[in-house]
Coordinates of C-alpha atoms and ligand atoms in Angstrom, one line a residue:
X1 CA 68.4 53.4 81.2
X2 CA 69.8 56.0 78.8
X3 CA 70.7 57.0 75.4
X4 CA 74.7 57.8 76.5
X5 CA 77.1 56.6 74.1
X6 CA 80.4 57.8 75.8
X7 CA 81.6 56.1 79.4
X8 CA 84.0 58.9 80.8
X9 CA 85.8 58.7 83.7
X10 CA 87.2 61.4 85.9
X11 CA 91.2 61.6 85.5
X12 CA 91.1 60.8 89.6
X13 CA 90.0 57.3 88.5
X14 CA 92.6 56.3 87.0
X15 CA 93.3 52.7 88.3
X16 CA 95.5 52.3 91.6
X17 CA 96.6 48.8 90.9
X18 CA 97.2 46.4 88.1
X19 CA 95.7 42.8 88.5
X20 CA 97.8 40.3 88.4
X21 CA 95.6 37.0 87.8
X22 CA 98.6 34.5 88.4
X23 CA 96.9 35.3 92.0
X24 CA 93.5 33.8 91.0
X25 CA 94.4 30.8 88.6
X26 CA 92.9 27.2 89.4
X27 CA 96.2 25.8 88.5
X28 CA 99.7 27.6 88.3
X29 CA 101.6 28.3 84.7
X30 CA 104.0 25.7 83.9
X31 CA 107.6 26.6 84.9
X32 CA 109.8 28.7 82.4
X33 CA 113.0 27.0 81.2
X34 CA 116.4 27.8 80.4
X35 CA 117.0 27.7 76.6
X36 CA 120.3 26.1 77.1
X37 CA 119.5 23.5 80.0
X38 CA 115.7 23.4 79.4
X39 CA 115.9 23.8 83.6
X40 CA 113.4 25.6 85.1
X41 CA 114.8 29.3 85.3
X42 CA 114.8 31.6 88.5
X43 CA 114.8 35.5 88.2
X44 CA 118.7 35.8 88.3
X45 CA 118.5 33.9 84.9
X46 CA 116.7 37.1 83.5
X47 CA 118.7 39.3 85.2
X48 CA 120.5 40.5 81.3
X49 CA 117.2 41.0 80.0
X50 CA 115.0 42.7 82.8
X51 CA 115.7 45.4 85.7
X52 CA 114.7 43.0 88.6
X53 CA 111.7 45.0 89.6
X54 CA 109.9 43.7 86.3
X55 CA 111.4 40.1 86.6
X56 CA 109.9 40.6 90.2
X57 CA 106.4 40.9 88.7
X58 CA 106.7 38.6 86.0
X59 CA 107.0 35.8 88.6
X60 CA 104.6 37.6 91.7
X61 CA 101.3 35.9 92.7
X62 CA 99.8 38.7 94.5
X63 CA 96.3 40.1 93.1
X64 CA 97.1 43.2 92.6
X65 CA 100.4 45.8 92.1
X66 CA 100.4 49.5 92.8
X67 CA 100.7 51.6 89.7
X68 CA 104.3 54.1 90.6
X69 CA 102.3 57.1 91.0
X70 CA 104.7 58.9 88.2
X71 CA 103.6 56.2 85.8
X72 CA 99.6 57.2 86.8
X73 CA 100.9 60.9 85.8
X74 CA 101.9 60.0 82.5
X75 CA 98.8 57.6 82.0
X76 CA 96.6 61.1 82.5
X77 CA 98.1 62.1 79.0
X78 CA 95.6 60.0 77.8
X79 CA 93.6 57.8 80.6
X80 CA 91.3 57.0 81.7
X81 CA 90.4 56.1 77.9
X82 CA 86.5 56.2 77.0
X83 CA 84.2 53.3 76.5
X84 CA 81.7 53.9 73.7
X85 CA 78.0 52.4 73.1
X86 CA 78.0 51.2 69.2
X87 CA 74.8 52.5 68.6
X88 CA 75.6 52.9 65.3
X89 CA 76.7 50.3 64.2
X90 CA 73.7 47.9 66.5
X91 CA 71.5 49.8 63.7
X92 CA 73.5 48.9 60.9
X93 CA 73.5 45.0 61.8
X94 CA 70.1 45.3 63.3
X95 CA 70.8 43.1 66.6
X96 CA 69.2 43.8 69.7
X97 CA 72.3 43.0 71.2
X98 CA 74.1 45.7 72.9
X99 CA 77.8 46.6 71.8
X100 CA 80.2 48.4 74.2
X101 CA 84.0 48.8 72.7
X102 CA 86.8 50.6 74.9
X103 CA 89.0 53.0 73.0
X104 CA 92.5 52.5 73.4
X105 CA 94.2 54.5 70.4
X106 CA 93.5 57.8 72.2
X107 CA 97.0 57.0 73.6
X108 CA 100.2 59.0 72.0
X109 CA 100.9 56.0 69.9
X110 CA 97.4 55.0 68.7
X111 CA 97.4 51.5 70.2
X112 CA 97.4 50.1 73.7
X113 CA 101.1 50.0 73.3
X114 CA 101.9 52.6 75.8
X115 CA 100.0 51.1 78.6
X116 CA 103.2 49.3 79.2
X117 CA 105.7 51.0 77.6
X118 CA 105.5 53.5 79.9
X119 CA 105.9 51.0 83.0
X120 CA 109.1 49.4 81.3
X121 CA 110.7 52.7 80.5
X122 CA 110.2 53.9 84.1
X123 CA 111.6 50.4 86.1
X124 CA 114.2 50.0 83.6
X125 CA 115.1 54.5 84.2
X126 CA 115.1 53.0 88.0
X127 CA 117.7 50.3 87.5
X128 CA 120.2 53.2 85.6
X129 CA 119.3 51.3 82.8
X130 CA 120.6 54.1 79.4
X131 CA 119.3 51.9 76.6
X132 CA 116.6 49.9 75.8
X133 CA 116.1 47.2 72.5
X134 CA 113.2 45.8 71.3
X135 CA 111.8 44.9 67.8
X136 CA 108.6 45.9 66.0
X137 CA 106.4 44.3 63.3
X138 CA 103.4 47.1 62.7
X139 CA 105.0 49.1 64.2
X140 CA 102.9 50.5 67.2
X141 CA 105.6 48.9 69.9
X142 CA 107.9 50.3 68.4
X143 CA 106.5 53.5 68.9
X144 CA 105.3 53.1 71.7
X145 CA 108.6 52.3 73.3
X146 CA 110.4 55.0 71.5
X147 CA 108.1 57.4 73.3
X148 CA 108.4 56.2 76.4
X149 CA 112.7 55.8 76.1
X150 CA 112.0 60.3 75.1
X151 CA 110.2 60.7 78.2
X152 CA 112.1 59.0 80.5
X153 CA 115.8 60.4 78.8
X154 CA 116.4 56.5 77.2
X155 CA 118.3 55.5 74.0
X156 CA 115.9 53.5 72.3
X157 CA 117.0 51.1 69.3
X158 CA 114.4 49.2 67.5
X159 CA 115.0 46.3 65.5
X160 CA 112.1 46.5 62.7
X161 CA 110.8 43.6 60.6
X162 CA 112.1 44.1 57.2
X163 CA 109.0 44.3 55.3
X164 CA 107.4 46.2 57.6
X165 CA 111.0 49.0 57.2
X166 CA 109.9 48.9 53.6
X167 CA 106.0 49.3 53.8
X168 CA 105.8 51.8 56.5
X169 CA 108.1 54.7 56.2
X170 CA 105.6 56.7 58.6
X171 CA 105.9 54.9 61.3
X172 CA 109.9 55.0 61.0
X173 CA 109.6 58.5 60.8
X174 CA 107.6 58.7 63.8
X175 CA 109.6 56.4 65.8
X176 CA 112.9 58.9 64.7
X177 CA 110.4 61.7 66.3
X178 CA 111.0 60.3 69.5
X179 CA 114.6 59.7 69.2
X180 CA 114.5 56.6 68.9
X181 CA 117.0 54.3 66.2
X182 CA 115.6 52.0 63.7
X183 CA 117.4 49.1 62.3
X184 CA 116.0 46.8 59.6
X185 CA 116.1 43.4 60.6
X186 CA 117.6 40.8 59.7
X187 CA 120.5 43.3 60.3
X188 CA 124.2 43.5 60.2
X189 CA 124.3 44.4 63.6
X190 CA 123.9 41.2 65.5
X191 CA 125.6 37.8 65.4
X192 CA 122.5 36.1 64.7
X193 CA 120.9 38.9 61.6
X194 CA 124.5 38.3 60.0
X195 CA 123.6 34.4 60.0
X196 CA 119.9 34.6 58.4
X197 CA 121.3 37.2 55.6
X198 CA 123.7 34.5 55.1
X199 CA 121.9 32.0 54.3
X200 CA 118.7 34.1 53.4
X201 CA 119.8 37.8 51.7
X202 CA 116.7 39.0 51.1
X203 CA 114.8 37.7 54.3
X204 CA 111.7 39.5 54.6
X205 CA 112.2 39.4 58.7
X206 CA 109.9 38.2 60.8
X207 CA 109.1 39.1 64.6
X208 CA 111.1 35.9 65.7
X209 CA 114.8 36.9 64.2
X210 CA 113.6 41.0 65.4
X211 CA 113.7 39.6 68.7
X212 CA 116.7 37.1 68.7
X213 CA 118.2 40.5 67.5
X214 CA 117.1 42.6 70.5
X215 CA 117.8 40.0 72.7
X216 CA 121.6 39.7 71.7
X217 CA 122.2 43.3 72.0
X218 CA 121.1 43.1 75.6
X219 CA 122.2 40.5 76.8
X220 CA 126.1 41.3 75.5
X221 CA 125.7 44.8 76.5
X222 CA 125.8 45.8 80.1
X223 CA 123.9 49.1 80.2
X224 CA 121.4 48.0 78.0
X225 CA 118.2 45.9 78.5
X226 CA 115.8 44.3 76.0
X227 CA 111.6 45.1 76.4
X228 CA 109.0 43.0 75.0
X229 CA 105.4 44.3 74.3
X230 CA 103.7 41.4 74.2
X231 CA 103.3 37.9 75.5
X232 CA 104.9 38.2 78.9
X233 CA 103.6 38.1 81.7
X234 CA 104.3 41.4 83.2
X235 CA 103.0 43.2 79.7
X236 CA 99.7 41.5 80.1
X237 CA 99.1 42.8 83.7
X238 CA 100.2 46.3 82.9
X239 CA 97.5 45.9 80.0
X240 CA 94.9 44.9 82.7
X241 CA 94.7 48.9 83.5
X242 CA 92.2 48.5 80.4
X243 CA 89.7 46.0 82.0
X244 CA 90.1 47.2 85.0
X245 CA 88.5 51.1 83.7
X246 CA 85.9 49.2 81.4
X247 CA 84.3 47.5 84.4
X248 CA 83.7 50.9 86.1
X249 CA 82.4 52.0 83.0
X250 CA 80.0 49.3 82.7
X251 CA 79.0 49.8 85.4
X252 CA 78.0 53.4 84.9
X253 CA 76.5 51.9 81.6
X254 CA 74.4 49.8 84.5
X255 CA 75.2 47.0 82.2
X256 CA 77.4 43.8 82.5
X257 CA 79.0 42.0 79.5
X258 CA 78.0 38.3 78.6
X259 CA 80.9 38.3 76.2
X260 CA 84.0 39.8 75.5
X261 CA 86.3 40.2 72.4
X262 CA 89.7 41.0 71.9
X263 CA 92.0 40.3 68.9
X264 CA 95.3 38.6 69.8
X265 CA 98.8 38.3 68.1
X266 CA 100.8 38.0 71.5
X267 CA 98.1 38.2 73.8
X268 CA 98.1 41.3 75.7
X269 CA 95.6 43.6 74.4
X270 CA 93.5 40.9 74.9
X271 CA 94.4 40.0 78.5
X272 CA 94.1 43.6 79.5
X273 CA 90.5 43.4 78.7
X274 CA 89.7 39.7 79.3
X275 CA 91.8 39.1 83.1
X276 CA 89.4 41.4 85.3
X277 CA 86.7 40.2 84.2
X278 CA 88.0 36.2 83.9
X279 CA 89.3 36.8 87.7
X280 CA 86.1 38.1 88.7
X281 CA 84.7 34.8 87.8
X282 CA 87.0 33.0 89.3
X283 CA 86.3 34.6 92.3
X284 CA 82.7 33.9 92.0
X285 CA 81.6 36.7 90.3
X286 CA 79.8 36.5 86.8
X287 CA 81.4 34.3 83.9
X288 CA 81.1 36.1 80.4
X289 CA 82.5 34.2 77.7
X290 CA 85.3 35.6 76.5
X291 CA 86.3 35.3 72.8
X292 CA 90.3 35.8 71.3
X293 CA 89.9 36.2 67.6
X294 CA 93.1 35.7 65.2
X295 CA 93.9 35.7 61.6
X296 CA 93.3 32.5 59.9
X297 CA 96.9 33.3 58.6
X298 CA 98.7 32.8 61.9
X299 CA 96.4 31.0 63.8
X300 CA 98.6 30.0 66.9
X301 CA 95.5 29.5 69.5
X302 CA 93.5 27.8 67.0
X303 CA 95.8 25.8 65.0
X304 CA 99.1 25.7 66.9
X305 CA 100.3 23.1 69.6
X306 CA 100.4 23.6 73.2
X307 CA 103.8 22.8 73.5
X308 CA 106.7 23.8 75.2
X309 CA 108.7 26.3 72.3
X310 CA 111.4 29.2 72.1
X311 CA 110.2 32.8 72.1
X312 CA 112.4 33.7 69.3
X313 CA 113.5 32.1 66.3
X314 CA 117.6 32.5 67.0
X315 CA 116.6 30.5 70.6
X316 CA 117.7 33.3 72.7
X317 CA 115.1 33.6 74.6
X318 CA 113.5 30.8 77.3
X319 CA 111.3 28.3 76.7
X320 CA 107.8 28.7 77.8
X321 CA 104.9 26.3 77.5
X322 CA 102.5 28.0 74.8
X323 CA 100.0 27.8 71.5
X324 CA 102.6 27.9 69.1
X325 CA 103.0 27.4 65.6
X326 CA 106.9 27.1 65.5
X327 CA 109.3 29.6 66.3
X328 CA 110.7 29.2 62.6
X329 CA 107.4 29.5 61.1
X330 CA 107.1 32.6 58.7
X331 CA 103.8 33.9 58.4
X332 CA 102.3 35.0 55.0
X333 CA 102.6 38.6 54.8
X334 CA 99.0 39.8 55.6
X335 CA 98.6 43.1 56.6
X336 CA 97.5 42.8 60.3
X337 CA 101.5 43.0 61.3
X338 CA 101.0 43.0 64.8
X339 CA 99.0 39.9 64.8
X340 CA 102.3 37.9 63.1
X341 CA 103.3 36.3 66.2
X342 CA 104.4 32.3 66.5
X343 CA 103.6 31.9 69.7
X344 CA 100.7 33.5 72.1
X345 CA 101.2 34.3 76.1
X346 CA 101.8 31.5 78.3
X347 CA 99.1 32.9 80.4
X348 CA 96.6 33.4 77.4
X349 CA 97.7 29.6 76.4
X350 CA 96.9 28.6 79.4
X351 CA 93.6 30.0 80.1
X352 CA 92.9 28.2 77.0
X353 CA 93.7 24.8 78.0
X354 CA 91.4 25.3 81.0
X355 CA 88.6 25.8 79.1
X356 CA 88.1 29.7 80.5
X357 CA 88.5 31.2 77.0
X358 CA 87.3 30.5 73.3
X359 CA 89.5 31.4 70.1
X360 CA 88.1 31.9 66.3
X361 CA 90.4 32.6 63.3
X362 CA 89.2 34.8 60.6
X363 CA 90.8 36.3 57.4
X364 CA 91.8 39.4 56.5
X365 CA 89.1 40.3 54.1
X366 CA 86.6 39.6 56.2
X367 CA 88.1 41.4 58.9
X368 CA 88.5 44.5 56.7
X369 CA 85.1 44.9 55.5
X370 CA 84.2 44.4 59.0
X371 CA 86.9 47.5 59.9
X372 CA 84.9 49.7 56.9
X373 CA 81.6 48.8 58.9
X374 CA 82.6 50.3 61.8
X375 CA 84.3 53.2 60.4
X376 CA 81.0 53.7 58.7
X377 CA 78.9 53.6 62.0
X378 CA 81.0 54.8 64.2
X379 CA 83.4 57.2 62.7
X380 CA 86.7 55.7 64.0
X381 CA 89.0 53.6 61.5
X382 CA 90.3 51.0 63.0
X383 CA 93.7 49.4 62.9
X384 CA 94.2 46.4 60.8
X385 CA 94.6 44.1 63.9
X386 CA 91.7 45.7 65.8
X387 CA 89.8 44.9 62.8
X388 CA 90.0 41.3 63.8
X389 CA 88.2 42.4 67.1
X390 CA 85.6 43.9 65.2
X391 CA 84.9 41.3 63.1
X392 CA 84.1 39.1 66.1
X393 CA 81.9 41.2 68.1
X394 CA 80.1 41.7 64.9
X395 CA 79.7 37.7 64.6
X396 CA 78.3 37.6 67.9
X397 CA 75.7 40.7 67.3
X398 CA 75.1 38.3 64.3
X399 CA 74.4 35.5 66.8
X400 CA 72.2 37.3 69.0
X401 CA 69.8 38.5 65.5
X402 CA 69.6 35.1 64.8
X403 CA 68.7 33.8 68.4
X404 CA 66.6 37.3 69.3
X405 CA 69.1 37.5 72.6
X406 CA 70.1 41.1 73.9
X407 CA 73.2 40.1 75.1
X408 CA 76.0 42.7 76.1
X409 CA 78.8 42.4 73.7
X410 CA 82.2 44.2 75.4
X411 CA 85.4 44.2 73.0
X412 CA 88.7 46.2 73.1
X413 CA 88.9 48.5 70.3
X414 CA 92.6 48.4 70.9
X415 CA 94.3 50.9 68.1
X416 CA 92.8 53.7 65.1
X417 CA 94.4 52.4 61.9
X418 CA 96.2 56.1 60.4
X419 CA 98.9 54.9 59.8
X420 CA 98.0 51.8 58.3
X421 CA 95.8 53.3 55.2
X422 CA 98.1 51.4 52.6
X423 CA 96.5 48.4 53.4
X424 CA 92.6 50.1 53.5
X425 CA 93.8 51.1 49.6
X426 CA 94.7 47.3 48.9
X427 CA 91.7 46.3 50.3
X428 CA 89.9 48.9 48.3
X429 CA 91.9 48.0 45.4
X430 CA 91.2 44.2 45.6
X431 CA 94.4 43.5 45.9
X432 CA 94.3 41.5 49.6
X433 CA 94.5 37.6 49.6
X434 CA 93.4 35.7 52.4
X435 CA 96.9 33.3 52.4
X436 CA 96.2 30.2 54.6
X437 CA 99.3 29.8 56.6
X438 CA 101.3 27.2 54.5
X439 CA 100.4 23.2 55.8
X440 CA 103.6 21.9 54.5
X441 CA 105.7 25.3 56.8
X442 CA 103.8 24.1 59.6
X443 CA 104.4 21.0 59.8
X444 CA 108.1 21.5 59.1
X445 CA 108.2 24.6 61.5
X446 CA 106.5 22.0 64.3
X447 CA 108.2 19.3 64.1
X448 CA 111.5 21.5 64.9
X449 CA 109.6 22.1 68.5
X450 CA 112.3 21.1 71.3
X451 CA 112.1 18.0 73.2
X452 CA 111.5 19.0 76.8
X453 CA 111.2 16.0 79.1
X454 CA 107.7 15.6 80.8
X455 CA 107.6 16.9 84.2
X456 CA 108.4 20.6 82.9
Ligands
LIG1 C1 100.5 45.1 68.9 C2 99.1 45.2 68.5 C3 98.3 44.1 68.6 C4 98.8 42.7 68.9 O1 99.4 42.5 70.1 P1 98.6 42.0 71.4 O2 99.7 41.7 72.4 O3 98.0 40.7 71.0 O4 97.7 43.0 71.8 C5 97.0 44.2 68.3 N1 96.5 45.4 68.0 C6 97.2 46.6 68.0 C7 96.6 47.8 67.6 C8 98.6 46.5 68.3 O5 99.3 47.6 68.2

């Protein structure tokens, strides 16, 4: 129809409602169990973690949830976020496929992050909650927590993977901005960060033992509560605020995608994307195929086991039934930190086993150059995980050259990458290696899964 390369929306269409596709799933998510019993848990079981309104969700089958209208007034800082036409980089692969990305690191934070943080941070300033603990890898939910806990008058104390302390004094520094407290991890501060520097001194942390962390300061301290940005099932519908504004956009773009991308460590930029669309399907509509892309270095959807595993790797947290690769399992250290994840959501896991999702694992170098590509052609540097997104919408374009299709290729451009130019310079430099996860780790890490008797 046209030439347009930007999708806007009015700040008035901001979305309503969150979707919630628990509503529209051909068969119900597995139960969630107690880590000590390996029972099925009810909401008073979370009741340390979560203020109850956010247990309330994590568990609700309705279709959709209303948006707090104060949470809609802080989403106007940077919603609704634009949806771009790749024109530029169409050219450069010369595809007549047509590539639409949404922009999510117009927020604050640079990432997607804050589509949820700011939901947490408002139910949890509801419950009289006055702190909040989480953990961080990248470093983006850390962030993006911090400046949620600033607007919302919250002490916010993020436990952040040790390597990631070291490489990325920035993003400290920004999380300090916003008030919020950063603690190495494996710390001193916790029962469980004594044990690991025990046995381990120089542990380079991993997201697993940040949470175990988190989760112990919560759960022994009464005005505190622990938020996860990631995985569960409440993140992922606050997330689906994204989808939900790119199929308006589409549709001003009169065009419909036949696939979507998103890159996933935990799942939820991804979701936010994917579930509108997926539930539209499922309610008759159109099926696009949609396409999760991780690094070949963590590859939990590709390589993992669907089996029932801990969230974190101090077995804190519950049990849920997901593609996991062990929660001891250490990743290599590639430099896609958000994307160093065990597990994946239970919901992503599960839309797997049903066949209504694909996954593909790439490595980093690949991902990177795909990342320079774009910057390239369409200006925008992308973070290291988004590159992963990149990579396979560009596989796809690929696809379509070599079949001569015009397909409409949608994918979540979920974060910019400015604080992440250390690892452009050791891509630059040569200096990345594309570390298959460790067999002999694996094995070890799954054959440590818990035995869960069948029925769960
Ligand atoms: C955190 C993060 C990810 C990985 O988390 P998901 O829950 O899978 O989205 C990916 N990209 C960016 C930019 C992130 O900040």
């Amino acid at each position: 129809m046209s030439n347009q390369v930007k999708f806007l929306l009015p700040e008035d269409r901001i979305p309503r409602r969150w979707y919630n596709i628990q509503a529209d799933l051909p068969k119900p998510l597995p139960p969630v169990l107690h880590p000590g019993t390996l029972n099925p848990i009810g909401p008073d079981d979370l009741a340390p973690l979560f203020p109850m309104e956010l247990i309330m969700q994590e568990v609700s089958q309705d279709r959709e949830i209303d948006i707090p209208e104060p949470v809609r007034d802080v989403y106007r800082l940077w919603r609704p976020a634009p949806l771009f036409r790749a024109y530029g980089l169409e050219k450069a692969l010369g595809t007549p496929a047509k590539i639409y990305y949404k922009y999510e690191g117009v927020s604050p934070a640079g990432s997607h992050k804050p589509n949820t943080a700011i939901p947490q941070a408002f139910y949890n300033k509801q419950a009289g909650v006055k702190r909040l603990t989480t953990e961080t890898g990248a470093g983006q939910w850390g962030t993006s927590l911090s400046f949620a806990g600033s607007l919302y008058g919250i002490d916010v104390t993020v436990f952040q993977v040790r390597v990631s302390y070291d490489q990325k004094p920035y993003r400290r520094a920004v999380m300090e901005t916003y008030g919020a407290r950063c603690v190495a991890s494996p710390s001193n501060e916790t029962n469980y960060g004594r044990s690991v520097l025990e046995k381990t001194p120089a542990h380079p942390g991993s997201l697993g033992i940040a949470i175990s962390e988190a989760v112990e300061i919560a759960a022994t301290n009464d005005d505190t509560k622990y938020a996860l940005g990631s995985v569960l099932n409440h993140v992922l519908m606050h997330q689906t605020i994204v989808g939900i504004e790119s199929m308006e956009q589409m549709a001003m773009a009169d065009a419909y995608p036949d696939v979507i991308v998103g890159c996933t460590g935990g799942g939820s930029n991804f979701a936010g994307i994917a579930f509108p669309f997926i539930g539209a399907g499922l309610r008759g509509g159109p099926k696009p195929r949609i396409v999760a892309v991780e690094p070949a270095a963590c590859p939990s959807l590709t390589r993992g086991k669907y089996a029932y595993d801990f969230g974190d790797t101090g077995h804190m947290a519950p049990l849920t039934k997901m593609h996991t690769l062990g929660s001891s399992f250490t990743p290599p250290g590639f430099h896609a930190g958000g994307l160093r994840y065990h597990g994946m959501a239970p919901l992503v896991s599960h839309l797997k086993e049903l066949d209504l999702i694909e996954a593909v694992a790439y490595h980093q170098t690949e991902c990177f150059a795909a990342g320079v590509l774009f910057a390239k052609t369409e200006g925008i540097v992308p973070a290291p995980e988004a590159n992963h997104a990149v990579k396979g919408a560009i596989e796809e374009a690929l696809r379509c050259k070599r079949e001569g299709k015009s397909e409409v290729i949608l994918f979540n451009l979920c974060g910019h990458g400015h604080f992440d130019m250390a690892a452009y310079s050791a891509y630059f430099a040569g200096d990345l290696k594309d570390d298959k996860y460790d067999e002999k780790e694996l094995a070890m890490a799954l054959s440590g899964l818990p035995s869960v008797p069948e029925a769960a």
